Short mmCIF file of C-alpha atoms in Angstrom, two decimals:
data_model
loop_
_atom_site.label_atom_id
_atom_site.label_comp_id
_atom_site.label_asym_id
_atom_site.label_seq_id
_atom_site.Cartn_x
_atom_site.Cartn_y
_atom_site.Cartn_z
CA UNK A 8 -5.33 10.81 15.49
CA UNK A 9 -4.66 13.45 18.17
CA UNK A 10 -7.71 14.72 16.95
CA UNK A 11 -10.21 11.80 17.48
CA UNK A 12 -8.29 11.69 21.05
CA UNK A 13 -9.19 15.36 22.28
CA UNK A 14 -13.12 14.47 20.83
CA UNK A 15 -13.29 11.84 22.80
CA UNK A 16 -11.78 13.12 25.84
CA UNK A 17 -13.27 16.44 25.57
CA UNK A 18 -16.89 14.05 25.12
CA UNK A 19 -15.90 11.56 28.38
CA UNK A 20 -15.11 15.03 30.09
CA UNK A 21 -18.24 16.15 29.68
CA UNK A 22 -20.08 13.34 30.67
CA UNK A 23 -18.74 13.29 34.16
CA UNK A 24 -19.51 17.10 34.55
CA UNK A 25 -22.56 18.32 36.18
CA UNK A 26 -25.38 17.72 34.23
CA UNK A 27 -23.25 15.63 32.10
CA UNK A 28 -25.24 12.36 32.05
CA UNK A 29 -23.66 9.76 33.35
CA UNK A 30 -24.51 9.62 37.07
CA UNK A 31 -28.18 10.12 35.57
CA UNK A 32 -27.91 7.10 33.86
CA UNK A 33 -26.35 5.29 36.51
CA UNK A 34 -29.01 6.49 38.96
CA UNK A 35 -32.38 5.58 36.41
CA UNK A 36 -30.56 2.42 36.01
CA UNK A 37 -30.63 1.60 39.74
CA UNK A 38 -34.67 3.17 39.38
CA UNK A 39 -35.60 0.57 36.80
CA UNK A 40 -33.76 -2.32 38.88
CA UNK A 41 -34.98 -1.60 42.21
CA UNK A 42 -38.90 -1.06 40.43
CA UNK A 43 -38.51 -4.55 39.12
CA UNK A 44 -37.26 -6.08 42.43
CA UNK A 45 -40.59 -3.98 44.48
CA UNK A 46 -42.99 -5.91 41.53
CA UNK A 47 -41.74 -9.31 41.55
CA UNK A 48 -42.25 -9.84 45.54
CA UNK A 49 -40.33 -11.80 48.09
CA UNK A 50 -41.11 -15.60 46.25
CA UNK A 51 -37.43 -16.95 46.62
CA UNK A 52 -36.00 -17.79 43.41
CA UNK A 53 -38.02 -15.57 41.50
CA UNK A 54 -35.83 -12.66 41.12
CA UNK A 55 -32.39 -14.87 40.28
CA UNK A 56 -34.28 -16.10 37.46
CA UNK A 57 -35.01 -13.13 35.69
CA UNK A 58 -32.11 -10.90 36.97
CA UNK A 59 -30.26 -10.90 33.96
CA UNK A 60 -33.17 -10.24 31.30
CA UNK A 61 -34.02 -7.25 34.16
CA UNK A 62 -30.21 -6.03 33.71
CA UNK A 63 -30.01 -6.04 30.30
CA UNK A 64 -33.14 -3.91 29.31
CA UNK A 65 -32.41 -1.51 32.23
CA UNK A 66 -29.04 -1.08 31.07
CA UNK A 67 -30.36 -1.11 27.61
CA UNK A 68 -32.77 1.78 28.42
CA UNK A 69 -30.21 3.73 30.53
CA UNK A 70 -28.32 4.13 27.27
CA UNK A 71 -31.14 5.19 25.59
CA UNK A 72 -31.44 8.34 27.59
CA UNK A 73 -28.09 9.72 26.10
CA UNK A 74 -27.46 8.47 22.72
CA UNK A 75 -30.04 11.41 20.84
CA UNK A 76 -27.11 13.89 22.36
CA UNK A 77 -24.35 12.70 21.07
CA UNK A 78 -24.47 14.45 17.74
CA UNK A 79 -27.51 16.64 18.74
CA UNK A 80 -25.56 18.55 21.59
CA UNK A 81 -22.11 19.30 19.07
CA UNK A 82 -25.47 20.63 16.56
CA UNK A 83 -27.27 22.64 18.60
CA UNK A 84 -23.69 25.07 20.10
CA UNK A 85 -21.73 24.99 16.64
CA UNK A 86 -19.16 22.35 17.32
CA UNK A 87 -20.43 19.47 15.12
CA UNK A 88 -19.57 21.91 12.13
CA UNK A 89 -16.10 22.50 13.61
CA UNK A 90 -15.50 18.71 14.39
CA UNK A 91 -16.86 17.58 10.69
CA UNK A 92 -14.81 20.11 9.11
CA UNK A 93 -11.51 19.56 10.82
CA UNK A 94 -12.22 15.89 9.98
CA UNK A 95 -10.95 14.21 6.56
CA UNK A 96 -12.71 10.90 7.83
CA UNK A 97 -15.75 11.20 9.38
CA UNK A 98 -15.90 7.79 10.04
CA UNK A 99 -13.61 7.66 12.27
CA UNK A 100 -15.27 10.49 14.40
CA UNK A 101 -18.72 8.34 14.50
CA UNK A 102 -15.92 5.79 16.24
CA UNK A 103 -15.05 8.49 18.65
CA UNK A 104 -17.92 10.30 19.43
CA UNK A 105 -19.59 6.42 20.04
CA UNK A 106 -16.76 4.98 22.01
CA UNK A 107 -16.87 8.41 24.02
CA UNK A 108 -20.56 7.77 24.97
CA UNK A 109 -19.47 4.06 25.44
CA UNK A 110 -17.25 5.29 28.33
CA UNK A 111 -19.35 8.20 29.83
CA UNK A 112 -22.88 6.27 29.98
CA UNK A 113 -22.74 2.84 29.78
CA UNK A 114 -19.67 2.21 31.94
CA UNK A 115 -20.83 3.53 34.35
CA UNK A 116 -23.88 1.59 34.44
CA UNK A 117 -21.26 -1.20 34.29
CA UNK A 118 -19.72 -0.56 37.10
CA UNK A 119 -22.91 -0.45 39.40
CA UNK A 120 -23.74 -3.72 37.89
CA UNK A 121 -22.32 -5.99 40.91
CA UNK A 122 -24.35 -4.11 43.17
CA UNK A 123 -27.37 -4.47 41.35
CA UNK A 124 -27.20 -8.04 40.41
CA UNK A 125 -26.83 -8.88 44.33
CA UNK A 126 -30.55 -7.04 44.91
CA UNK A 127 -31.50 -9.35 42.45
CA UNK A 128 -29.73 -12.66 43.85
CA UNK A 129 -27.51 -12.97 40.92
CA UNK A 130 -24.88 -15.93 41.87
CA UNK A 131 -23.37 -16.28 38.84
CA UNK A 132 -21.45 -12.48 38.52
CA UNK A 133 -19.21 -13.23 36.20
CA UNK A 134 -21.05 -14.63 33.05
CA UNK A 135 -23.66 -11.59 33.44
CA UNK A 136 -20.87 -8.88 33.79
CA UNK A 137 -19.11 -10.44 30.76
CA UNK A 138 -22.19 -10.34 28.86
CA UNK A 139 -22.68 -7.08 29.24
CA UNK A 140 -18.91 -5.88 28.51
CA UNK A 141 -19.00 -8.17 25.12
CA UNK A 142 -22.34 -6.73 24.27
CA UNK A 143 -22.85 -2.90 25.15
CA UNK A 144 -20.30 -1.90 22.63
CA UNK A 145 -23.25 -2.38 20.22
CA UNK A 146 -25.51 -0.44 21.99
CA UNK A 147 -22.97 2.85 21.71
CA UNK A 148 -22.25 1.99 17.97
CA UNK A 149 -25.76 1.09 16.64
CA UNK A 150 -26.88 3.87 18.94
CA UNK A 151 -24.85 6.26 17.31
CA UNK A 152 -26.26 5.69 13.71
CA UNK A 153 -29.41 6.55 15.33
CA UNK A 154 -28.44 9.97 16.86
CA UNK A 155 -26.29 10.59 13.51
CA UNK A 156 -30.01 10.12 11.72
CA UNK A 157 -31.98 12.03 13.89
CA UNK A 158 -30.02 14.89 15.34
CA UNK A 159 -31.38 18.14 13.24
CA UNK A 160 -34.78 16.99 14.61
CA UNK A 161 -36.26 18.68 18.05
CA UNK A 162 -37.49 15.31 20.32
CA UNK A 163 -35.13 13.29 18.74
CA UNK A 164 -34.95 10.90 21.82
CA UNK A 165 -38.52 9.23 21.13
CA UNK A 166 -37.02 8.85 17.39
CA UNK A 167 -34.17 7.41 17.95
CA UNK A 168 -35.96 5.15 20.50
CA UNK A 169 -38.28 4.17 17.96
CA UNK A 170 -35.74 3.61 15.25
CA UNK A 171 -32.54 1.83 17.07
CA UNK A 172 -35.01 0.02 19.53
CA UNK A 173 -35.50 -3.13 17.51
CA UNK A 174 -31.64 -2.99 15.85
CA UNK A 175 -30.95 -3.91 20.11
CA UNK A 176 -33.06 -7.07 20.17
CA UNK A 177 -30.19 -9.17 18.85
CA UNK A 178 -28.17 -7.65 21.95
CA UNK A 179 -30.52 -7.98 24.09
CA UNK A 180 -31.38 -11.85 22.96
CA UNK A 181 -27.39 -12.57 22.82
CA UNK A 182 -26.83 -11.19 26.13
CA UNK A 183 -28.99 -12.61 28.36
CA UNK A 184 -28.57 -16.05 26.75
CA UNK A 185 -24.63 -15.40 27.14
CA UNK A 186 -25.50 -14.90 30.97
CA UNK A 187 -27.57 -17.57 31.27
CA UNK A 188 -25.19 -19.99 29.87
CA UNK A 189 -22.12 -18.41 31.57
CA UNK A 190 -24.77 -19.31 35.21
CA UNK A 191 -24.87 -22.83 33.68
CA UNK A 192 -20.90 -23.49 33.77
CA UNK A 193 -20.50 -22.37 30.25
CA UNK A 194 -17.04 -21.09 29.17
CA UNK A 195 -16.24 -17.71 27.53
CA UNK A 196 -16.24 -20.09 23.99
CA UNK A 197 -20.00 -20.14 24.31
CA UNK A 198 -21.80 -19.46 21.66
CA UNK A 199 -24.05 -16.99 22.91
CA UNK A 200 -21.00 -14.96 23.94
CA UNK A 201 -19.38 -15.61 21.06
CA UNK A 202 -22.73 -14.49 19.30
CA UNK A 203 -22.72 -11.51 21.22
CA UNK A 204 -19.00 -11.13 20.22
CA UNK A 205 -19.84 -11.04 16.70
CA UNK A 206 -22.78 -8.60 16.63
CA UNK A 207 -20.19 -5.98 18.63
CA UNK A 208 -18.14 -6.59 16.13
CA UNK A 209 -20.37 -6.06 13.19
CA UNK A 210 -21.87 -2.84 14.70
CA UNK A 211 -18.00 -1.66 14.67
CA UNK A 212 -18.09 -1.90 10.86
CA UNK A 213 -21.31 -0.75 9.79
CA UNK A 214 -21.62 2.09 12.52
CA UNK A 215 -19.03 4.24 11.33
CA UNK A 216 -19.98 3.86 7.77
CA UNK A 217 -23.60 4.45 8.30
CA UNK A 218 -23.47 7.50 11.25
CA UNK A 219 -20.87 8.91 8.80
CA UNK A 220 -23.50 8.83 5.82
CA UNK A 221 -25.86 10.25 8.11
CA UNK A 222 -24.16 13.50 9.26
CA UNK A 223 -22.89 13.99 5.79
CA UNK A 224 -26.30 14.20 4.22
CA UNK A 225 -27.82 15.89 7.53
CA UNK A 226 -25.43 18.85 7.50
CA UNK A 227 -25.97 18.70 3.24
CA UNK B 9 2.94 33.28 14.14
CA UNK B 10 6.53 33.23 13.88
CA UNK B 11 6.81 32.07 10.08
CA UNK B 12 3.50 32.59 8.89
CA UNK B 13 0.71 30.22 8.13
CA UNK B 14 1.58 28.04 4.66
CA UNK B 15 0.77 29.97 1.60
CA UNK B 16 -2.12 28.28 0.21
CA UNK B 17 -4.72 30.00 -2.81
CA UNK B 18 -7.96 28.08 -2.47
CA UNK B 19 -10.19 28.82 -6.49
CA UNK B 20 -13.68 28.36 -6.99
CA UNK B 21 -14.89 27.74 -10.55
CA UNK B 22 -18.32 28.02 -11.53
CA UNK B 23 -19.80 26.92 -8.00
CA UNK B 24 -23.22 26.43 -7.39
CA UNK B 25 -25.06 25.56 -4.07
CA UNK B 26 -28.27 24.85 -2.61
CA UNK B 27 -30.18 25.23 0.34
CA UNK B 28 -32.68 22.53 1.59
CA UNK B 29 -32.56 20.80 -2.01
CA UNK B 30 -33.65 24.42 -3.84
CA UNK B 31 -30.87 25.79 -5.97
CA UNK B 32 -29.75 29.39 -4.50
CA UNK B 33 -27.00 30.69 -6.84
CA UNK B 34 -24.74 29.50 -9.46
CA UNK B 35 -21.75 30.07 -11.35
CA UNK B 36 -19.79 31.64 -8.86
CA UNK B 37 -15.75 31.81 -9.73
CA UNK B 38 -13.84 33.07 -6.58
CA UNK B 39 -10.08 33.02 -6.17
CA UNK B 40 -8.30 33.91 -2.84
CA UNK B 41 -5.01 34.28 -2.74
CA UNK B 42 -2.39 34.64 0.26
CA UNK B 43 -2.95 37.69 1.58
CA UNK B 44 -6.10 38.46 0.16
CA UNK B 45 -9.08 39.38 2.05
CA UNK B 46 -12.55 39.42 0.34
CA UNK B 47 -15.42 40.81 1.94
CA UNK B 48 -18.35 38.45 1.04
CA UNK B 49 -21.59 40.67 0.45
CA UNK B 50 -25.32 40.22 -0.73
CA UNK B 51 -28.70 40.13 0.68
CA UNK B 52 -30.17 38.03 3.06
CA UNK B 53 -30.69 34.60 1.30
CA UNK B 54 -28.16 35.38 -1.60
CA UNK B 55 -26.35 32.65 -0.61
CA UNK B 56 -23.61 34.04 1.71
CA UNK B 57 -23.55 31.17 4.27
CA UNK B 58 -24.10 28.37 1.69
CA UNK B 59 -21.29 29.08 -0.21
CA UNK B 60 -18.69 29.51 2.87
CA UNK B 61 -20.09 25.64 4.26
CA UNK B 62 -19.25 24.10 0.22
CA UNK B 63 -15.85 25.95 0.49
CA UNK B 64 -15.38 24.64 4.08
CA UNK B 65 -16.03 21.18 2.88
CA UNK B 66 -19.17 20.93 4.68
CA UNK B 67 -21.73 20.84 2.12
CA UNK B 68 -20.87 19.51 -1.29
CA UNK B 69 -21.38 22.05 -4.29
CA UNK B 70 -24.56 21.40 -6.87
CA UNK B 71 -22.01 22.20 -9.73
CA UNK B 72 -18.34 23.47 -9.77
CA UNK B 73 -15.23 22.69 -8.31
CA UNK B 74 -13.36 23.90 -5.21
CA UNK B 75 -8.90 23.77 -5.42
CA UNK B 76 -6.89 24.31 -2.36
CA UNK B 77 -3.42 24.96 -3.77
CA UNK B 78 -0.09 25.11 -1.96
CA UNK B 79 2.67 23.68 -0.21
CA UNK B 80 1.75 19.65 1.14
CA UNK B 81 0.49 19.85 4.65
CA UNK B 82 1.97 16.78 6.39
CA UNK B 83 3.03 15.30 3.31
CA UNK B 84 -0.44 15.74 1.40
CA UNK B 85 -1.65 18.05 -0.62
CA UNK B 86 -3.88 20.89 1.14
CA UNK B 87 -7.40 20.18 1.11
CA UNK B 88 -10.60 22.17 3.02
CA UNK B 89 -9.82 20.31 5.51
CA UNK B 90 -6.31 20.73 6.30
CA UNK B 91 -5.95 24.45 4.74
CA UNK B 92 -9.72 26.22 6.15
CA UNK B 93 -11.27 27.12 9.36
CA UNK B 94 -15.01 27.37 9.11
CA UNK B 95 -16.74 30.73 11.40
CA UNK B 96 -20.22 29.58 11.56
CA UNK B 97 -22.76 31.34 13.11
CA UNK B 98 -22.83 29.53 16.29
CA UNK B 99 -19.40 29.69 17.94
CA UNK B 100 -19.08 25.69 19.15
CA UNK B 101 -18.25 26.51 22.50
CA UNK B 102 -19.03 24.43 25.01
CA UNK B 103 -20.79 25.89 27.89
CA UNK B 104 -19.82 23.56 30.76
CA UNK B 105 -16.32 24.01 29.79
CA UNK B 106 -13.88 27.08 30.96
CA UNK B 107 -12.42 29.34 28.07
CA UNK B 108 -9.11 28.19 28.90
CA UNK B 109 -10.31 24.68 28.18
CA UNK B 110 -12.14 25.82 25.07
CA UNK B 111 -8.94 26.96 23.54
CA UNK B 112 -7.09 23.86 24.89
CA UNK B 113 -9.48 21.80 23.18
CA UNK B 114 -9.09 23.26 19.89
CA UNK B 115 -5.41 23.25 19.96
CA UNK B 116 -5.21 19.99 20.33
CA UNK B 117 -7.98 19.34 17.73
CA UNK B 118 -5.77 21.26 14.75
CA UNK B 119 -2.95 19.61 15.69
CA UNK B 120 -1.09 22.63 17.42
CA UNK B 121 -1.22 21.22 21.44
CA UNK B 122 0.73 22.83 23.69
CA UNK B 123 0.54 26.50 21.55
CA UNK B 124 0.26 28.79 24.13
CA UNK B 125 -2.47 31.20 23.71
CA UNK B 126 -2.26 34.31 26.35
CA UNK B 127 -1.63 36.41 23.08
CA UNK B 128 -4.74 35.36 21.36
CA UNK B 129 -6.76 35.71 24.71
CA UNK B 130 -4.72 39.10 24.85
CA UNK B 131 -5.72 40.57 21.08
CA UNK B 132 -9.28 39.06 21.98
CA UNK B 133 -9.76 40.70 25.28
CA UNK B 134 -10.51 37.35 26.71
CA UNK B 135 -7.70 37.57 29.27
CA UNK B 136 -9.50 37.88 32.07
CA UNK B 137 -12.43 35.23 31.13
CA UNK B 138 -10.02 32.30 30.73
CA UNK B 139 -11.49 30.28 34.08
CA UNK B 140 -15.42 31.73 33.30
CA UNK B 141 -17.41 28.94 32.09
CA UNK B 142 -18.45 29.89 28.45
CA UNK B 143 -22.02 29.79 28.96
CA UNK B 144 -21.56 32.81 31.93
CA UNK B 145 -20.40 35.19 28.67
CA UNK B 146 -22.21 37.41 26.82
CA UNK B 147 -23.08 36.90 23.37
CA UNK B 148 -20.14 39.82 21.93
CA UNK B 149 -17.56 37.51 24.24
CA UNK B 150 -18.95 34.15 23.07
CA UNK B 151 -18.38 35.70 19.74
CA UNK B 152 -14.59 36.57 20.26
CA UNK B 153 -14.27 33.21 21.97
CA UNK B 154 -15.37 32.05 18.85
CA UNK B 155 -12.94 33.83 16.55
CA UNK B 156 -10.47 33.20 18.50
CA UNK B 157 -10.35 29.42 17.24
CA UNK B 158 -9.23 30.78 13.98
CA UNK B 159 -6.41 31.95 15.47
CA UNK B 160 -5.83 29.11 17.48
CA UNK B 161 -5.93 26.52 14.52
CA UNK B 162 -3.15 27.87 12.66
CA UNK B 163 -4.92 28.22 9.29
CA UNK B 164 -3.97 29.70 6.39
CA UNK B 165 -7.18 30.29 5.04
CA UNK B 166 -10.21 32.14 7.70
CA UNK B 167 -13.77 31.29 6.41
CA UNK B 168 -15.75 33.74 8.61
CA UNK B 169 -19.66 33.98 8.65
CA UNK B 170 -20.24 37.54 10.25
CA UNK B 171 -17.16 37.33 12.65
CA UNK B 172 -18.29 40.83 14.35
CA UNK B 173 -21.83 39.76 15.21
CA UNK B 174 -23.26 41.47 18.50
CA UNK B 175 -19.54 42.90 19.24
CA UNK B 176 -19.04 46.34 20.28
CA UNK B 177 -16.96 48.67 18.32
CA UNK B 178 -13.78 48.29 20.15
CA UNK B 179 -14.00 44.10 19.42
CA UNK B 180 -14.90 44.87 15.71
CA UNK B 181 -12.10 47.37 14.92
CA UNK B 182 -9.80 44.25 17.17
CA UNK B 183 -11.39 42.11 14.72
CA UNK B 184 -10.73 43.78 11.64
CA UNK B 185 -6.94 44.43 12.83
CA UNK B 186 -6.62 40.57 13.51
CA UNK B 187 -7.93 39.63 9.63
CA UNK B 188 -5.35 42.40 8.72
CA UNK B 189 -2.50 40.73 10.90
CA UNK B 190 -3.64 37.44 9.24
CA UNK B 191 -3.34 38.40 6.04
CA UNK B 192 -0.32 40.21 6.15
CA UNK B 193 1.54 36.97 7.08
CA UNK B 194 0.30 35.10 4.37
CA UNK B 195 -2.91 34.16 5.18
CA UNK B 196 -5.87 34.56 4.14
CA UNK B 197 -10.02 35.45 4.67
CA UNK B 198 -12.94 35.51 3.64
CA UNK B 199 -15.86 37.31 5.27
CA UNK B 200 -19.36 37.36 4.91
CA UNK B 201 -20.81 40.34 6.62
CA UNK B 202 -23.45 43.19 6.45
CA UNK B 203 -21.27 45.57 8.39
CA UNK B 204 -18.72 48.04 7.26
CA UNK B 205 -15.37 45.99 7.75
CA UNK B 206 -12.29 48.25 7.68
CA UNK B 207 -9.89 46.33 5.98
CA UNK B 208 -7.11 47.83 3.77
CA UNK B 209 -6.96 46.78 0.37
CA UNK B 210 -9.80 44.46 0.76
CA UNK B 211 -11.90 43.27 -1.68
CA UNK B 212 -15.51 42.62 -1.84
CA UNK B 213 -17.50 39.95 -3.74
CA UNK B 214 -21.04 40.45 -4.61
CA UNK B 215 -23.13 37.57 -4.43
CA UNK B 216 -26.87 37.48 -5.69
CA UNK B 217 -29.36 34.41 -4.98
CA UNK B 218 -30.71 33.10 -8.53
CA UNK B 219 -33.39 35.47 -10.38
CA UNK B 220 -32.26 38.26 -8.15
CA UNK B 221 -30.73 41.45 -9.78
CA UNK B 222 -27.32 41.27 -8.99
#
């Protein structure tokens, strides 16, 4: 256990450093909003409506940038061997290394969120934040099966792209209907949220079990 | 190490491993016991590295089976896991992160936070690199960096990939003196390596890759 804690710390740590990634992520996230606010013009209304389908793919992309490193960087210095061999479950270091990346590049992104969503006229904050704090779990987890497939390869970010883009359509579809609804007067019970809910949930199962597969037979 | 790392004899019986799905040698029956060191030797592509990754539990063997046997480590019996520390050739240092914090790291991951390690930076010569970033060292002090996690994790049993690579003498001859230390209190090593490694009483296995003459 004390193990899986100085991973993940040792990962967050990193992430905040220089260089690390997460004020990068922040930063293209704010890019991709602010492009999207220039090419939908000043027609009132016309932002609100599509702020939280704008939100979700940015933050959605964001997350992209980082996820083919979270294996791939441990590969390339040595440490992945270290970390798989210390470990009698690798599961449970998939769950580490994935909540790790959770924290260092998609909080963040979180956290700029209110900003964001008032460029875009959001009114209804709360639904769209929840949204995204039900639903970007999955896009650490199913992320990290992706990086666990791809991380012996050189340009693994296009692959895993490629590969874990369509596993985030659910999220994406879940999460801007959760927001939507939430705008409407919907409660948390919802059943997009609760939707949304469920796929975080399921990605909390299967990612372990398949990123663990993964490394095994990658470092075979 | 006060008392001595747990006494732990880790057998291979008629191992065989592969590399990228082609078989590379077979039949290999390797016993280390506590206080043994065995000086892992062969060509390049006989195998060396292969067969340190299946006895760290990294790889799984083609054929064969590998025993850790010994005392229970935290109430279970000793496994690769809980028993081995794997030298690679990369050292798994991170760059952005100070030596100090390197070794802090690893303590915590074996289990052994809190240890305090000015000795090992000491018998390392890493004393005065323990606030450099480990990507400002050179590749002999990345190397010692990287051996001293062995010491660091408390394991009885060292599984070193060519420990002295790009070290000066000095570092080597430290080396060598550390594996001796190791062994002498009950642990244990062994070392795949090209260069001359003076070790008393140690032992040296011969490995050949399959259709080579041994």
């Amino acid at each position: 256990m004390s193990a899986l804690v100085s991973v993940f710390s040792r990962d967050v740590e990193l992430a905040f450093r220089a260089g690390g990634g997460a004020a990068q992520g922040a930063v293209f996230f704010g890019l991709v909003t602010v492009m999207f606010v220039f090419g939908t013009g000043p027609e009132p209304g016309a932002l609100a409506r599509v702020a939280a389908p704008i939100l979700w793919t940015g933050a959605l992309l964001a997350s992209l940038l980082s996820l083919d490193r979270v294996f791939q960087a441990d590969f390339e210095d040595g440490s992945l061997d270290i970390l798989v061999q210390r470990t009698e479950t690798l599961e449970f270091l998939v769950l580490a290394k994935a909540f790790a990346h959770w924290v260092g590049a998609v909080l963040p992104l979180l956290v700029i969120t209110p900003v964001l969503a008032a460029m875009l006229n959001v009114e209804a904050m709360w639904p769209l934040l929840a949204s995204l704090l039900v639903g970007s779990p999955a896009l650490s987890l199913i992320g990290a099966i992706g990086a666990a497939l791809t991380f012996p390869l050189r340009r693994a970010n296009v692959l895993v792209t490629i590969l874990i883009g369509p596993l985030f359509a659910p999220v994406v579809i879940f999460g801007t209907g959760a927001a939507a609804d939430g705008a409407l007067g919907a409660g948390f019970g919802a059943p997009p949220l609760m939707l949304l809910a469920a796929v975080s949930l399921f990605s909390l199962i299967v990612a372990p079990l398949a990123g663990a597969a993964a490394i095994r037979f990658n470092l075979q | 190490m006060p008392s001595g790392p747990p006494r732990i004899t880790m057998t291979a019986r008629g191992v065989a491993g592969a590399r990228g799905g082609r078989p590379v040698f077979e039949g290999v029956n390797l016993s280390l016991a506590p206080g043994e060191a065995v000086v892992l030797r062969g060509a390049n592509g006989a195998g060396k590295t292969t067969l340190l990754r299946i006895l760290a539990g990294l790889a799984g063997p083609s054929a064969g089976a590998i025993e850790f046997d010994g005392p229970d480590m935290n109430g279970d019996p000793p496994t690769a896991a809980t028993a081995s520390v794997y030298l690679g050739h990369l050292d798994g240092a991170k760059g952005p992160m100070s030596v100090d914090r390197n070794l802090a790291f690893w303590a915590q991951l074996y289990g052994r936070r809190g240890a305090p390690f000015d000795d090992v930076k000491e018998r390392l010569f890493l004393s005065d690199l323990g606030r450099r970033p480990a990507a400002t060292l050179s590749a002999g002090q990345r190397r010692r960096l990287g051996l001293a996690r062995a010491l660091v994790s408390g394991r009885p049993v060292w599984l070193l990939d060519e420990p002295t690579a790009s070290m000066d003498s000095p570092s080597a001859a430290r080396v060598a003196e550390i594996i001796q230390a190791h062994c002498a209190s009950g642990g244990s090593a062994l070392i795949a390596t090209h260069e001359p490694m003076a070790l008393a009483g140690e032992r040296a296995f011969r490995m050949a890759a399959i259709g080579d003459a041994p």
